[in-house]
Amino acid sequence: ARPCSPPRLRRGSASHRACLIARYNFIYAKERLEAETALRRYICDLETVQRIIYVAAVESFRAAKMSFWKVKINVKDTLSICHRGGPSSLEVAVLDYIACHKDLYDVCTSVHEVVCSLNRNPKLPCPGEVDFVVISNLIRELCCLAYSMQTLIPPLDISFGIDGECFNRNMYYRSFDSDFTAPFVAYHVWPALIEDGTVIVKGEVVTKK
């Protein structure tokens, strides 16, 4: 971390939060579809493509949060030397500092970790069948977004779904090719966005009997 410097004002966090939520929706509408198109060059089955993208989203958030945790420890150690307030104000100062200095995040390492995780996933196609680097742009955008979301109080996160779970209309939309009478989730297309246990943006699933 750099020497102590004035952080941004926390009062701007509401607009920052709104921008991050809007960015999440935009990634769903743009980069996700671009990733689908890229993968369809190698994989004909749409379900497999959507499963890959969902796992990529979950792994991107996991990798970004792990990196954020490491950066936060280093920044807190540095700022605590010159900080004059209490623990709660130090926490805010650390989050503001990280939000200001986005270059502290080595996003390339996170992207590499996510691609390797996809290659090792036994439920996804073997690396020889498709190079998951083709969706690195989606992974990069999700990692950067997830990292920034950790600077909010409370932070934003995504849901983690399990195939076969009961469909929750408060958390998910059904995909257009779903069986709308089916009570169970066949697979997940996109994760829901969560804030302190409350669904902020619904995810998407496919339901089948």
Backbone as ProteinMPNN parsed JSONL, in Angstrom:
{"seq_chain_A": "ARPCSPPRLRRGSASHRACLIARYNFIYAKERLEAETALRRYICDLETVQRIIYVAAVESFRAAKMSFWKVKINVKDTLSICHRGGPSSLEVAVLDYIACHKDLYDVCTSVHEVVCSLNRNPKLPCPGEVDFVVISNLIRELCCLAYSMQTLIPPLDISFGIDGECFNRNMYYRSFDSDFTAPFVAYHVWPALIEDGTVIVKGEVVTKK", "coords_chain_A": {"N_chain_A": [[0.838, -1.197, 0.0], [0.308, 2.335, -0.525], [1.765, 5.351, 0.986], [-0.083, 7.045, 3.62], [-3.004, 8.676, 2.494], [-5.546, 11.113, 1.732], [-8.772, 9.648, 1.767], [-11.538, 8.991, -0.536], [-14.775, 10.577, -0.233], [-17.165, 9.008, 1.805], [-19.807, 9.61, 1.477], [-20.462, 9.532, -1.146], [-21.017, 6.946, -1.703], [-23.551, 5.87, -2.186], [-24.301, 6.566, -4.816], [-22.194, 5.332, -6.059], [-22.714, 2.664, -5.465], [-25.107, 2.348, -6.904], [-24.135, 2.617, -9.504], [-22.506, 0.343, -9.687], [-24.381, -1.707, -9.484], [-25.85, -1.194, -11.802], [-23.854, -1.738, -13.637], [-23.533, -4.466, -13.276], [-25.954, -5.412, -14.304], [-25.579, -4.6, -16.928], [-23.411, -6.143, -17.762], [-24.615, -8.622, -17.725], [-26.405, -8.264, -19.845], [-24.759, -7.687, -22.026], [-21.772, -8.466, -22.094], [-22.101, -11.103, -21.198], [-23.697, -12.293, -23.215], [-21.976, -11.966, -25.361], [-19.955, -13.669, -24.564], [-21.327, -16.076, -24.674], [-21.694, -16.283, -27.458], [-19.02, -16.523, -28.274], [-18.315, -18.975, -27.113], [-20.072, -20.697, -28.399], [-18.905, -21.207, -30.779], [-17.326, -23.359, -30.356], [-18.811, -25.141, -28.871], [-21.828, -26.715, -29.307], [-24.089, -27.189, -27.769], [-26.404, -25.362, -26.0], [-27.083, -25.414, -23.293], [-24.757, -26.406, -22.03], [-22.99, -24.317, -22.614], [-24.198, -22.2, -21.199], [-23.987, -23.175, -18.618], [-21.205, -23.119, -18.287], [-20.703, -20.362, -18.346], [-22.09, -19.531, -16.083], [-20.648, -20.836, -14.022], [-18.232, -19.546, -14.443], [-18.907, -16.936, -13.668], [-19.445, -17.285, -10.912], [-16.938, -18.211, -10.025], [-15.37, -16.017, -10.685], [-16.239, -14.031, -8.91], [-15.479, -15.288, -6.537], [-12.643, -15.407, -6.798], [-12.026, -12.673, -6.99], [-12.914, -11.694, -4.51], [-11.211, -13.025, -2.784], [-8.742, -11.898, -3.513], [-9.281, -9.246, -2.833], [-9.507, -9.475, -0.061], [-6.853, -10.028, 0.649], [-5.546, -7.673, -0.215], [-6.836, -5.848, 1.413], [-5.94, -6.518, 3.991], [-3.231, -5.773, 3.835], [-3.468, -3.008, 3.312], [-4.819, -2.145, 5.6], [-2.92, -2.671, 7.58], [-0.999, -0.781, 6.877], [-2.379, 1.73, 6.983], [-3.165, 1.783, 9.644], [-1.007, 2.67, 11.055], [-0.888, 5.445, 10.886], [-3.43, 6.188, 11.456], [-5.941, 7.888, 13.345], [-8.435, 7.479, 14.408], [-11.129, 5.315, 15.655], [-11.631, 1.666, 15.525], [-13.839, 1.24, 13.772], [-13.888, 3.523, 12.149], [-11.419, 3.233, 10.98], [-11.851, 0.992, 9.433], [-13.627, 2.015, 7.51], [-11.959, 3.919, 6.359], [-10.045, 2.262, 5.206], [-11.561, 0.873, 3.273], [-12.338, 3.031, 1.664], [-9.853, 3.873, 0.777], [-8.998, 1.673, -0.761], [-10.979, 1.717, -2.707], [-10.301, 4.045, -3.998], [-7.772, 3.502, -5.021], [-7.59, 1.597, -7.356], [-5.693, 0.263, -8.812], [-4.308, -1.345, -7.126], [-5.252, -3.833, -7.298], [-4.529, -6.872, -8.754], [-5.77, -7.837, -11.416], [-5.265, -9.52, -13.555], [-4.1, -11.812, -12.496], [-6.286, -12.89, -11.122], [-8.0, -13.449, -13.284], [-6.532, -15.439, -14.569], [-6.592, -17.403, -12.563], [-9.311, -18.024, -12.528], [-9.734, -19.045, -15.119], [-8.096, -21.309, -14.98], [-9.466, -22.683, -12.983], [-11.857, -23.252, -14.297], [-10.861, -24.993, -16.22], [-10.206, -27.146, -14.619], [-12.604, -28.044, -13.672], [-14.67, -30.783, -13.3], [-17.213, -31.027, -14.351], [-17.403, -29.562, -16.603], [-16.555, -29.087, -20.147], [-13.563, -30.711, -21.382], [-10.283, -29.131, -21.317], [-9.05, -29.45, -23.826], [-11.113, -29.42, -25.615], [-12.197, -26.878, -25.643], [-10.889, -23.611, -25.294], [-10.912, -21.803, -22.509], [-10.045, -19.255, -22.327], [-11.207, -17.728, -24.223], [-13.389, -16.474, -23.132], [-12.339, -14.581, -21.513], [-12.663, -11.826, -21.372], [-15.236, -11.418, -20.295], [-14.795, -12.618, -17.795], [-12.796, -10.935, -16.741], [-14.211, -8.474, -16.541], [-16.181, -9.186, -14.664], [-14.587, -9.859, -12.459], [-13.341, -7.381, -11.844], [-15.611, -5.896, -11.225], [-16.72, -7.344, -9.062], [-14.665, -7.035, -7.202], [-14.732, -4.238, -6.745], [-17.243, -4.088, -5.615], [-16.83, -5.014, -3.084], [-15.975, -2.884, -1.622], [-18.107, -1.533, -0.691], [-20.482, -0.736, 1.934], [-23.099, -2.373, 3.301], [-21.163, -4.991, 1.617], [-21.703, -6.005, -1.839], [-22.766, -9.121, -3.189], [-22.942, -12.341, -4.854], [-25.456, -14.884, -5.355], [-25.216, -18.399, -4.656], [-26.116, -21.088, -6.412], [-27.658, -24.395, -6.459], [-27.994, -27.191, -8.491], [-31.175, -28.624, -8.92], [-32.396, -27.486, -6.762], [-35.273, -25.974, -5.14], [-37.327, -23.85, -7.063], [-37.097, -20.402, -6.633], [-39.011, -17.719, -6.765], [-38.512, -15.202, -5.86], [-35.857, -14.864, -6.062], [-34.981, -15.658, -8.581], [-35.463, -15.382, -12.158], [-37.297, -17.298, -14.555], [-35.799, -18.874, -17.336], [-36.436, -18.427, -20.873], [-36.8, -20.895, -22.151], [-37.694, -22.608, -20.242], [-39.575, -25.07, -18.35], [-42.439, -23.923, -17.247], [-44.074, -24.908, -15.318], [-42.61, -26.496, -13.753], [-41.214, -27.267, -10.578], [-38.561, -27.292, -9.808], [-35.078, -26.344, -10.105], [-33.254, -26.849, -12.977], [-30.766, -26.054, -14.036], [-28.462, -23.292, -13.556], [-28.371, -20.082, -15.017], [-27.549, -17.436, -14.603], [-26.265, -15.708, -11.763], [-28.024, -14.416, -8.872], [-27.938, -11.079, -7.524], [-26.883, -10.076, -4.372], [-27.489, -8.284, -1.343], [-26.555, -8.055, 1.844], [-28.127, -10.303, 2.485], [-30.467, -9.768, 1.12], [-32.165, -9.883, -1.971], [-31.077, -8.052, -4.661], [-30.842, -7.883, -7.428], [-32.444, -10.064, -9.546], [-31.495, -13.413, -10.456], [-31.067, -15.783, -13.175], [-32.595, -18.822, -14.154], [-33.023, -22.196, -15.408], [-35.85, -24.152, -15.429], [-36.982, -27.459, -15.117], [-38.971, -30.447, -15.354]], "CA_chain_A": [[0.0, 0.0, 0.0], [1.046, 3.592, -0.566], [1.658, 6.115, 2.227], [-1.428, 7.526, 3.928], [-3.502, 9.779, 1.687], [-6.966, 11.32, 2.025], [-9.666, 8.798, 0.994], [-12.705, 9.649, -1.092], [-15.828, 10.738, 0.742], [-18.081, 7.894, 1.857], [-21.157, 10.046, 1.129], [-20.7, 9.212, -2.544], [-21.142, 5.502, -1.857], [-24.878, 5.514, -2.708], [-24.229, 6.638, -6.281], [-21.231, 4.303, -6.456], [-23.466, 1.411, -5.387], [-26.043, 2.324, -8.034], [-23.338, 2.399, -10.719], [-22.049, -1.037, -9.699], [-25.551, -2.53, -9.792], [-26.124, -0.99, -13.218], [-22.805, -2.432, -14.381], [-23.85, -5.892, -13.192], [-27.025, -5.632, -15.277], [-25.036, -4.409, -18.273], [-22.602, -7.328, -18.064], [-25.59, -9.675, -18.046], [-27.025, -7.995, -21.138], [-23.789, -7.533, -23.123], [-20.616, -9.364, -22.055], [-22.554, -12.492, -21.072], [-24.121, -12.758, -24.532], [-20.772, -12.057, -26.193], [-19.273, -14.89, -24.138], [-22.109, -17.17, -25.256], [-21.37, -16.347, -28.879], [-17.65, -17.029, -28.394], [-18.287, -20.397, -26.761], [-20.858, -21.477, -29.353], [-18.025, -21.593, -31.887], [-16.706, -24.62, -29.977], [-19.788, -26.005, -28.212], [-23.154, -26.518, -29.908], [-25.139, -27.314, -26.768], [-26.594, -24.105, -25.275], [-27.055, -25.664, -21.845], [-23.354, -26.487, -21.606], [-22.447, -22.954, -22.697], [-24.737, -21.407, -20.087], [-23.384, -23.692, -17.382], [-19.826, -22.61, -18.238], [-20.742, -18.94, -18.011], [-22.512, -19.408, -14.678], [-19.496, -21.206, -13.187], [-17.249, -18.473, -14.595], [-19.351, -15.808, -12.843], [-19.244, -17.649, -9.501], [-15.498, -18.274, -9.764], [-14.833, -14.656, -10.781], [-16.503, -13.383, -7.627], [-14.657, -15.936, -5.517], [-11.253, -14.984, -6.969], [-11.927, -11.245, -6.689], [-13.068, -11.502, -3.064], [-9.981, -13.49, -2.151], [-7.733, -10.859, -3.742], [-9.662, -8.082, -2.041], [-9.179, -9.767, 1.333], [-5.404, -9.889, 0.801], [-5.224, -6.252, -0.327], [-7.389, -5.165, 2.585], [-5.035, -6.765, 5.122], [-2.033, -4.944, 3.656], [-3.829, -1.592, 3.455], [-5.146, -1.884, 7.005], [-1.656, -2.629, 8.316], [-0.332, 0.476, 6.552], [-3.141, 2.885, 7.467], [-3.275, 1.77, 11.104], [0.158, 3.365, 11.62], [-1.135, 6.883, 10.975], [-4.853, 6.441, 11.705], [-6.18, 8.427, 14.682], [-9.788, 7.178, 14.854], [-11.366, 3.991, 16.201], [-11.637, 0.543, 14.577], [-14.863, 1.379, 12.738], [-13.462, 4.552, 11.192], [-10.287, 2.662, 10.248], [-12.443, 0.107, 8.431], [-14.143, 2.871, 6.44], [-10.805, 4.515, 5.693], [-9.425, 1.213, 4.394], [-12.426, 0.648, 2.114], [-12.241, 4.209, 0.806], [-8.521, 3.871, 0.158], [-8.99, 0.643, -1.801], [-11.854, 2.189, -3.782], [-9.569, 5.101, -4.715], [-6.567, 2.966, -5.665], [-7.993, 0.34, -7.992], [-4.533, -0.409, -9.38], [-3.769, -2.297, -6.159], [-5.811, -5.142, -7.646], [-3.911, -7.565, -9.881], [-6.894, -8.552, -12.015], [-4.766, -10.555, -14.464], [-3.925, -13.027, -11.703], [-7.621, -13.442, -10.883], [-8.494, -14.025, -14.541], [-5.793, -16.691, -14.757], [-7.106, -18.356, -11.584], [-10.656, -18.447, -12.941], [-9.573, -19.905, -16.299], [-7.565, -22.597, -14.491], [-10.553, -23.332, -12.253], [-12.765, -23.792, -15.314], [-10.187, -26.134, -16.84], [-10.172, -28.266, -13.673], [-13.957, -28.422, -13.272], [-15.009, -32.043, -13.977], [-18.541, -30.955, -14.962], [-17.298, -28.765, -17.824], [-15.769, -29.752, -21.201], [-12.118, -30.77, -21.177], [-9.562, -27.997, -21.921], [-8.735, -29.691, -25.225], [-12.302, -29.16, -26.43], [-12.408, -25.438, -25.722], [-9.971, -22.799, -24.5], [-11.754, -20.872, -21.769], [-9.507, -17.903, -22.48], [-12.083, -16.997, -25.15], [-14.345, -15.667, -22.356], [-11.558, -13.836, -20.519], [-13.196, -10.464, -21.226], [-16.321, -11.525, -19.314], [-14.188, -12.911, -16.493], [-12.127, -9.712, -16.285], [-15.233, -7.506, -16.137], [-16.807, -9.663, -13.429], [-13.605, -9.759, -11.368], [-13.204, -5.969, -11.479], [-16.862, -5.481, -10.601], [-16.817, -7.996, -7.756], [-13.667, -6.392, -6.333], [-15.255, -2.926, -6.365], [-18.42, -4.286, -4.767], [-16.401, -5.289, -1.707], [-15.68, -1.629, -0.93], [-19.367, -0.979, -0.192], [-20.939, -1.146, 3.269], [-22.473, -3.7, 3.223], [-20.717, -5.341, 0.268], [-22.609, -6.758, -2.702], [-22.252, -10.447, -3.515], [-23.867, -13.109, -5.676], [-25.966, -16.12, -4.78], [-24.62, -19.633, -5.166], [-27.216, -22.034, -6.554], [-27.39, -25.824, -6.592], [-28.93, -27.862, -9.39], [-32.176, -29.416, -8.227], [-33.038, -26.739, -5.681], [-36.608, -25.474, -5.438], [-37.335, -22.546, -7.721], [-37.46, -19.287, -5.754], [-39.377, -16.613, -7.644], [-37.977, -13.957, -5.306], [-34.427, -14.812, -6.351], [-34.67, -15.954, -9.976], [-36.401, -15.433, -13.278], [-37.186, -18.495, -15.379], [-35.362, -18.654, -18.705], [-37.542, -18.57, -21.828], [-36.984, -22.287, -22.541], [-38.012, -23.384, -19.046], [-40.909, -25.61, -18.114], [-42.93, -22.967, -16.26], [-44.812, -25.604, -14.268], [-41.647, -27.297, -12.985], [-40.867, -26.618, -9.302], [-37.144, -27.426, -9.488], [-34.087, -25.731, -10.996], [-32.417, -27.815, -13.699], [-29.427, -25.472, -13.96], [-28.435, -21.836, -13.385], [-27.851, -19.306, -16.133], [-26.894, -16.22, -14.088], [-26.528, -15.602, -10.33], [-28.693, -13.241, -8.323], [-27.082, -10.151, -6.79], [-27.368, -10.047, -2.995], [-26.939, -7.3, -0.411], [-26.905, -8.334, 3.244], [-29.19, -11.298, 2.51], [-31.615, -9.33, 0.324], [-31.942, -9.944, -3.414], [-31.109, -6.743, -5.306], [-31.099, -8.174, -8.835], [-32.737, -11.486, -9.708], [-30.724, -14.197, -11.39], [-31.841, -16.509, -14.172], [-32.446, -20.279, -14.093], [-33.875, -23.021, -16.264], [-36.575, -25.142, -14.638], [-37.501, -28.601, -15.872], [-39.453, -31.549, -14.523]], "C_chain_A": [[0.871, 1.244, 0.0], [0.979, 4.275, 0.796], [0.247, 6.659, 2.402], [-1.795, 8.708, 3.039], [-4.988, 9.912, 1.925], [-7.847, 10.425, 1.16], [-10.796, 9.606, 0.38], [-13.785, 9.742, -0.022], [-16.818, 9.59, 0.666], [-19.491, 8.299, 1.428], [-21.484, 9.777, -0.346], [-20.952, 7.734, -2.78], [-22.494, 5.085, -2.42], [-24.88, 5.534, -4.229], [-23.26, 5.593, -6.815], [-21.906, 2.936, -6.471], [-24.399, 1.274, -6.584], [-25.312, 2.041, -9.347], [-22.882, 0.938, -10.822], [-23.202, -1.994, -10.024], [-25.899, -2.418, -11.272], [-25.101, -1.731, -14.075], [-23.057, -3.934, -14.38], [-24.931, -6.25, -14.214], [-26.504, -5.532, -16.712], [-24.184, -5.603, -18.692], [-23.511, -8.494, -18.44], [-26.137, -9.5, -19.455], [-26.03, -7.982, -22.295], [-22.674, -8.578, -23.068], [-21.024, -10.837, -21.926], [-22.949, -13.063, -22.432], [-22.945, -12.879, -25.493], [-19.988, -13.321, -25.851], [-20.008, -16.118, -24.678], [-21.754, -17.37, -26.725], [-19.982, -16.939, -29.098], [-17.593, -18.526, -28.119], [-19.041, -21.26, -27.765], [-20.047, -21.856, -30.603], [-17.402, -22.97, -31.629], [-17.72, -25.637, -29.45], [-21.175, -25.704, -28.769], [-24.262, -26.462, -28.86], [-25.247, -26.042, -25.932], [-26.539, -24.306, -23.769], [-25.628, -25.711, -21.324], [-22.709, -25.107, -21.594], [-22.92, -22.117, -21.509], [-24.186, -21.879, -18.748], [-21.955, -23.156, -17.207], [-19.823, -21.157, -17.777], [-21.16, -18.732, -16.558], [-21.35, -19.736, -13.733], [-18.426, -20.12, -13.255], [-17.616, -17.266, -13.731], [-19.098, -16.081, -11.365], [-17.761, -17.637, -9.156], [-14.846, -16.891, -9.84], [-15.047, -13.905, -9.478], [-15.639, -13.983, -6.524], [-13.214, -15.447, -5.591], [-11.07, -13.516, -6.59], [-12.028, -10.988, -5.188], [-11.825, -11.964, -2.314], [-8.867, -12.458, -2.325], [-8.016, -9.615, -2.911], [-9.271, -8.281, -0.581], [-7.678, -9.582, 1.585], [-4.975, -8.425, 0.733], [-5.676, -5.502, 0.923], [-6.489, -5.335, 3.81], [-3.809, -5.858, 5.026], [-2.332, -3.459, 3.864], [-4.12, -1.26, 4.909], [-3.874, -1.795, 7.85], [-0.949, -1.295, 8.096], [-1.056, 1.67, 7.157], [-3.227, 2.94, 8.986], [-2.128, 2.523, 11.772], [-0.14, 4.843, 11.83], [-2.6, 7.215, 11.276], [-5.068, 6.867, 13.158], [-7.576, 8.106, 15.223], [-9.889, 5.784, 15.449], [-11.376, 2.925, 15.123], [-12.653, 0.703, 13.445], [-14.467, 2.418, 11.694], [-12.26, 4.084, 10.386], [-10.812, 1.757, 9.133], [-12.949, 0.909, 7.237], [-12.992, 3.478, 5.65], [-10.125, 3.506, 4.761], [-10.241, 0.974, 3.128], [-12.363, 1.816, 1.133], [-10.907, 4.248, 0.069], [-8.467, 2.871, -0.997], [-9.838, 1.073, -2.993], [-11.152, 3.242, -4.637], [-8.422, 4.531, -5.551], [-6.866, 1.594, -6.262], [-6.81, -0.423, -8.566], [-3.849, -1.349, -8.381], [-4.198, -3.726, -6.503], [-5.132, -5.705, -8.892], [-4.977, -8.441, -10.539], [-6.43, -9.667, -12.943], [-4.566, -11.886, -13.734], [-5.268, -13.694, -11.44], [-8.182, -14.101, -12.134], [-7.834, -15.37, -14.798], [-6.318, -17.773, -13.811], [-8.469, -18.895, -12.004], [-10.57, -19.388, -14.14], [-9.057, -21.283, -15.878], [-8.64, -23.381, -13.748], [-11.559, -23.953, -13.212], [-12.163, -25.035, -15.967], [-10.202, -27.367, -15.94], [-11.559, -28.784, -13.319], [-14.404, -29.685, -14.025], [-16.368, -32.026, -14.679], [-18.537, -30.178, -16.281], [-16.467, -29.501, -18.871], [-14.279, -29.713, -20.903], [-11.435, -29.592, -21.858], [-9.25, -28.187, -23.396], [-9.892, -29.375, -26.159], [-12.544, -27.67, -26.623], [-11.406, -24.729, -24.825], [-10.799, -21.717, -23.81], [-11.22, -19.444, -21.763], [-10.42, -17.071, -23.383], [-13.129, -16.163, -24.408], [-13.621, -14.842, -21.283], [-12.064, -12.406, -20.333], [-14.341, -10.437, -20.213], [-15.762, -11.736, -17.917], [-13.533, -11.665, -15.911], [-13.143, -8.68, -15.777], [-15.887, -7.908, -14.822], [-15.858, -9.548, -12.238], [-13.469, -8.311, -10.893], [-14.448, -5.473, -10.745], [-16.98, -6.058, -9.201], [-15.857, -7.369, -6.747], [-14.185, -5.043, -5.842], [-16.445, -3.048, -5.424], [-18.057, -4.564, -3.31], [-16.079, -4.018, -0.934], [-16.939, -0.965, -0.39], [-19.647, -1.483, 1.215], [-22.466, -1.17, 3.268], [-22.056, -4.015, 1.794], [-21.81, -6.054, -0.516], [-21.954, -8.085, -3.06], [-23.269, -11.156, -4.402], [-24.313, -14.362, -4.931], [-25.21, -17.305, -5.381], [-25.711, -20.688, -5.198], [-26.754, -23.46, -6.729], [-28.437, -26.427, -7.515], [-29.904, -28.715, -8.583], [-32.856, -28.697, -7.084], [-34.43, -26.283, -6.112], [-36.514, -24.092, -6.068], [-37.854, -21.488, -6.757], [-37.739, -18.073, -6.629], [-38.88, -15.267, -7.121], [-36.498, -13.773, -5.639], [-34.114, -14.952, -7.839], [-35.837, -15.656, -10.915], [-36.229, -16.793, -13.953], [-36.72, -18.092, -16.778], [-36.503, -18.982, -19.664], [-37.821, -20.022, -22.2], [-37.28, -23.195, -21.358], [-39.385, -24.044, -19.167], [-41.478, -24.778, -16.956], [-43.802, -23.606, -15.188], [-43.881, -26.414, -13.374], [-41.241, -26.576, -11.709], [-39.37, -26.604, -8.986], [-36.248, -26.788, -10.551], [-33.248, -26.818, -11.65], [-30.963, -27.338, -13.709], [-29.549, -23.947, -13.934], [-27.776, -21.166, -14.577], [-27.05, -18.103, -15.641], [-27.239, -16.069, -12.609], [-27.272, -14.326, -9.952], [-27.684, -12.379, -7.575], [-27.698, -9.915, -5.414], [-26.7, -8.928, -2.207], [-27.459, -7.601, 0.987], [-28.113, -9.276, 3.336], [-30.42, -10.957, 1.698], [-31.262, -9.355, -1.16], [-32.122, -8.556, -4.012], [-31.439, -6.881, -6.786], [-31.329, -9.675, -8.959], [-31.786, -12.139, -10.699], [-31.638, -14.894, -12.383], [-31.546, -17.995, -14.071], [-33.306, -20.933, -15.165], [-34.534, -24.061, -15.37], [-37.132, -26.216, -15.575], [-38.003, -29.654, -14.895], [-38.493, -32.714, -14.625]], "O_chain_A": [[2.013, 1.222, 0.458], [0.228, 3.841, 1.67], [-0.524, 6.726, 1.445], [-0.998, 9.627, 2.852], [-5.642, 8.933, 2.284], [-7.7, 10.428, -0.062], [-10.995, 10.769, 0.731], [-13.71, 9.049, 0.993], [-17.267, 9.232, -0.423], [-20.292, 7.441, 1.056], [-22.65, 9.794, -0.74], [-21.088, 7.304, -3.925], [-22.586, 4.045, -3.073], [-25.403, 4.617, -4.862], [-23.472, 5.032, -7.89], [-21.691, 2.143, -7.388], [-24.474, 0.213, -7.203], [-25.818, 1.311, -10.199], [-22.872, 0.364, -11.911], [-23.02, -2.971, -10.751], [-26.204, -3.418, -11.922], [-25.445, -2.286, -15.119], [-22.817, -4.602, -15.386], [-24.833, -7.265, -14.903], [-26.929, -6.279, -17.594], [-24.231, -6.026, -19.847], [-23.211, -9.256, -19.359], [-26.312, -10.48, -20.179], [-26.415, -8.24, -23.435], [-22.633, -9.48, -23.906], [-20.364, -11.716, -22.482], [-22.579, -14.189, -22.765], [-22.911, -13.776, -26.336], [-19.424, -13.968, -26.733], [-19.375, -17.089, -25.091], [-21.54, -18.496, -27.174], [-19.785, -17.758, -29.995], [-16.898, -19.262, -28.82], [-18.694, -22.424, -27.965], [-20.458, -22.717, -31.382], [-17.001, -23.661, -32.565], [-17.515, -26.846, -29.567], [-21.64, -24.566, -28.709], [-25.26, -25.765, -29.046], [-24.301, -25.675, -25.235], [-26.007, -23.461, -23.048], [-25.324, -25.119, -20.288], [-21.969, -24.769, -20.671], [-22.128, -21.408, -20.889], [-23.947, -21.071, -17.85], [-21.556, -22.787, -16.102], [-19.03, -20.772, -16.917], [-20.635, -17.849, -15.882], [-21.098, -19.011, -12.77], [-17.787, -19.809, -12.251], [-16.74, -16.642, -13.131], [-18.597, -15.216, -10.647], [-17.369, -17.112, -8.114], [-13.874, -16.628, -9.133], [-14.145, -13.22, -8.995], [-15.125, -13.258, -5.672], [-12.621, -15.108, -4.566], [-10.084, -13.154, -5.948], [-11.301, -10.15, -4.654], [-11.435, -11.354, -1.318], [-8.13, -12.177, -1.38], [-7.102, -9.008, -2.355], [-8.764, -7.362, 0.061], [-7.283, -9.04, 2.617], [-4.142, -7.981, 1.524], [-4.969, -4.627, 1.423], [-6.302, -4.392, 4.578], [-3.399, -5.251, 6.015], [-1.562, -2.742, 4.503], [-3.712, -0.207, 5.399], [-3.769, -0.942, 8.732], [-0.366, -0.74, 9.027], [-0.427, 2.529, 7.775], [-3.35, 4.023, 9.56], [-2.252, 2.964, 12.915], [0.291, 5.434, 12.82], [-2.97, 8.387, 11.343], [-4.475, 6.306, 14.08], [-7.875, 8.423, 16.374], [-8.875, 5.141, 15.719], [-11.159, 3.221, 13.948], [-12.374, 0.35, 12.299], [-14.683, 2.219, 10.499], [-12.092, 4.488, 9.236], [-10.279, 1.756, 8.023], [-12.726, 0.528, 6.088], [-13.039, 3.544, 4.422], [-9.687, 3.857, 3.666], [-9.682, 0.882, 2.035], [-12.338, 1.615, -0.082], [-10.84, 4.608, -1.106], [-7.956, 3.18, -2.073], [-9.475, 0.831, -4.144], [-11.377, 3.325, -5.844], [-8.138, 5.014, -6.647], [-6.444, 0.566, -5.733], [-6.905, -1.63, -8.786], [-2.918, -2.068, -8.744], [-3.587, -4.696, -6.056], [-5.16, -5.087, -9.956], [-5.074, -9.635, -10.255], [-7.134, -10.663, -13.103], [-4.831, -12.952, -14.289], [-5.385, -14.917, -11.524], [-8.77, -15.18, -12.063], [-8.496, -16.328, -15.197], [-6.471, -18.927, -14.21], [-8.746, -20.085, -11.852], [-11.253, -20.411, -14.177], [-9.534, -22.304, -16.371], [-8.717, -24.603, -13.87], [-12.056, -25.052, -12.97], [-12.868, -26.009, -16.234], [-10.211, -28.497, -16.428], [-11.682, -29.855, -12.724], [-14.506, -29.665, -15.251], [-16.653, -32.896, -15.502], [-19.542, -30.142, -16.99], [-15.748, -30.441, -18.532], [-13.791, -28.791, -20.25], [-11.934, -29.093, -22.866], [-9.189, -27.213, -24.146], [-9.691, -29.096, -27.341], [-13.047, -27.253, -27.667], [-11.109, -25.194, -23.725], [-11.326, -20.819, -24.467], [-11.872, -18.533, -21.251], [-10.406, -15.842, -23.313], [-13.701, -15.24, -24.988], [-14.216, -14.457, -20.276], [-11.911, -11.833, -19.254], [-14.409, -9.541, -19.373], [-16.21, -11.101, -16.962], [-13.694, -11.371, -14.727], [-12.957, -8.088, -14.714], [-16.121, -7.06, -13.96], [-16.276, -9.184, -11.139], [-13.48, -8.042, -9.692], [-14.352, -4.728, -9.771], [-17.305, -5.338, -8.257], [-16.201, -7.195, -5.577], [-14.087, -4.737, -4.653], [-16.634, -2.212, -4.541], [-18.876, -4.374, -2.411], [-15.924, -4.064, 0.286], [-16.855, 0.055, 0.295], [-19.126, -2.515, 1.637], [-23.088, -0.108, 3.239], [-22.538, -3.38, 0.856], [-22.727, -6.634, 0.065], [-20.735, -8.163, -3.216], [-24.344, -10.618, -4.666], [-23.647, -14.834, -4.009], [-24.644, -17.214, -6.47], [-26.182, -21.135, -4.152], [-25.608, -23.714, -7.1], [-29.633, -26.198, -7.336], [-29.501, -29.44, -7.673], [-33.793, -29.228, -6.489], [-34.727, -26.215, -7.305], [-35.708, -23.264, -5.646], [-38.908, -21.651, -6.144], [-36.815, -17.467, -7.172], [-38.834, -14.294, -7.872], [-35.953, -12.675, -5.517], [-33.105, -14.43, -8.314], [-37.007, -15.675, -10.531], [-35.142, -17.371, -13.925], [-37.184, -17.097, -17.336], [-37.423, -19.722, -19.315], [-38.957, -20.36, -22.533], [-37.135, -24.413, -21.456], [-40.228, -23.637, -19.966], [-41.041, -24.922, -15.814], [-44.227, -22.931, -14.251], [-44.31, -26.956, -12.355], [-40.95, -25.38, -11.752], [-38.95, -25.98, -8.012], [-36.608, -26.704, -11.725], [-32.606, -27.614, -10.965], [-30.045, -28.109, -13.429], [-30.601, -23.389, -14.248], [-26.751, -21.628, -15.079], [-25.997, -17.786, -16.193], [-28.391, -16.28, -12.228], [-27.163, -13.299, -10.622], [-26.691, -12.887, -7.054], [-28.881, -9.594, -5.299], [-25.512, -8.654, -2.374], [-28.642, -7.426, 1.277], [-29.007, -9.073, 4.158], [-31.334, -11.775, 1.594], [-30.189, -8.902, -1.557], [-33.189, -7.954, -3.889], [-32.216, -6.099, -7.334], [-30.496, -10.469, -8.521], [-31.331, -11.509, -11.653], [-32.84, -14.629, -12.427], [-30.391, -18.395, -13.921], [-34.193, -20.307, -15.746], [-33.849, -24.773, -14.635], [-37.665, -25.933, -16.648], [-37.53, -29.746, -13.763], [-38.712, -33.751, -13.999]]}, "name": "protein", "num_of_chains": 1, "seq": "ARPCSPPRLRRGSASHRACLIARYNFIYAKERLEAETALRRYICDLETVQRIIYVAAVESFRAAKMSFWKVKINVKDTLSICHRGGPSSLEVAVLDYIACHKDLYDVCTSVHEVVCSLNRNPKLPCPGEVDFVVISNLIRELCCLAYSMQTLIPPLDISFGIDGECFNRNMYYRSFDSDFTAPFVAYHVWPALIEDGTVIVKGEVVTKK"}
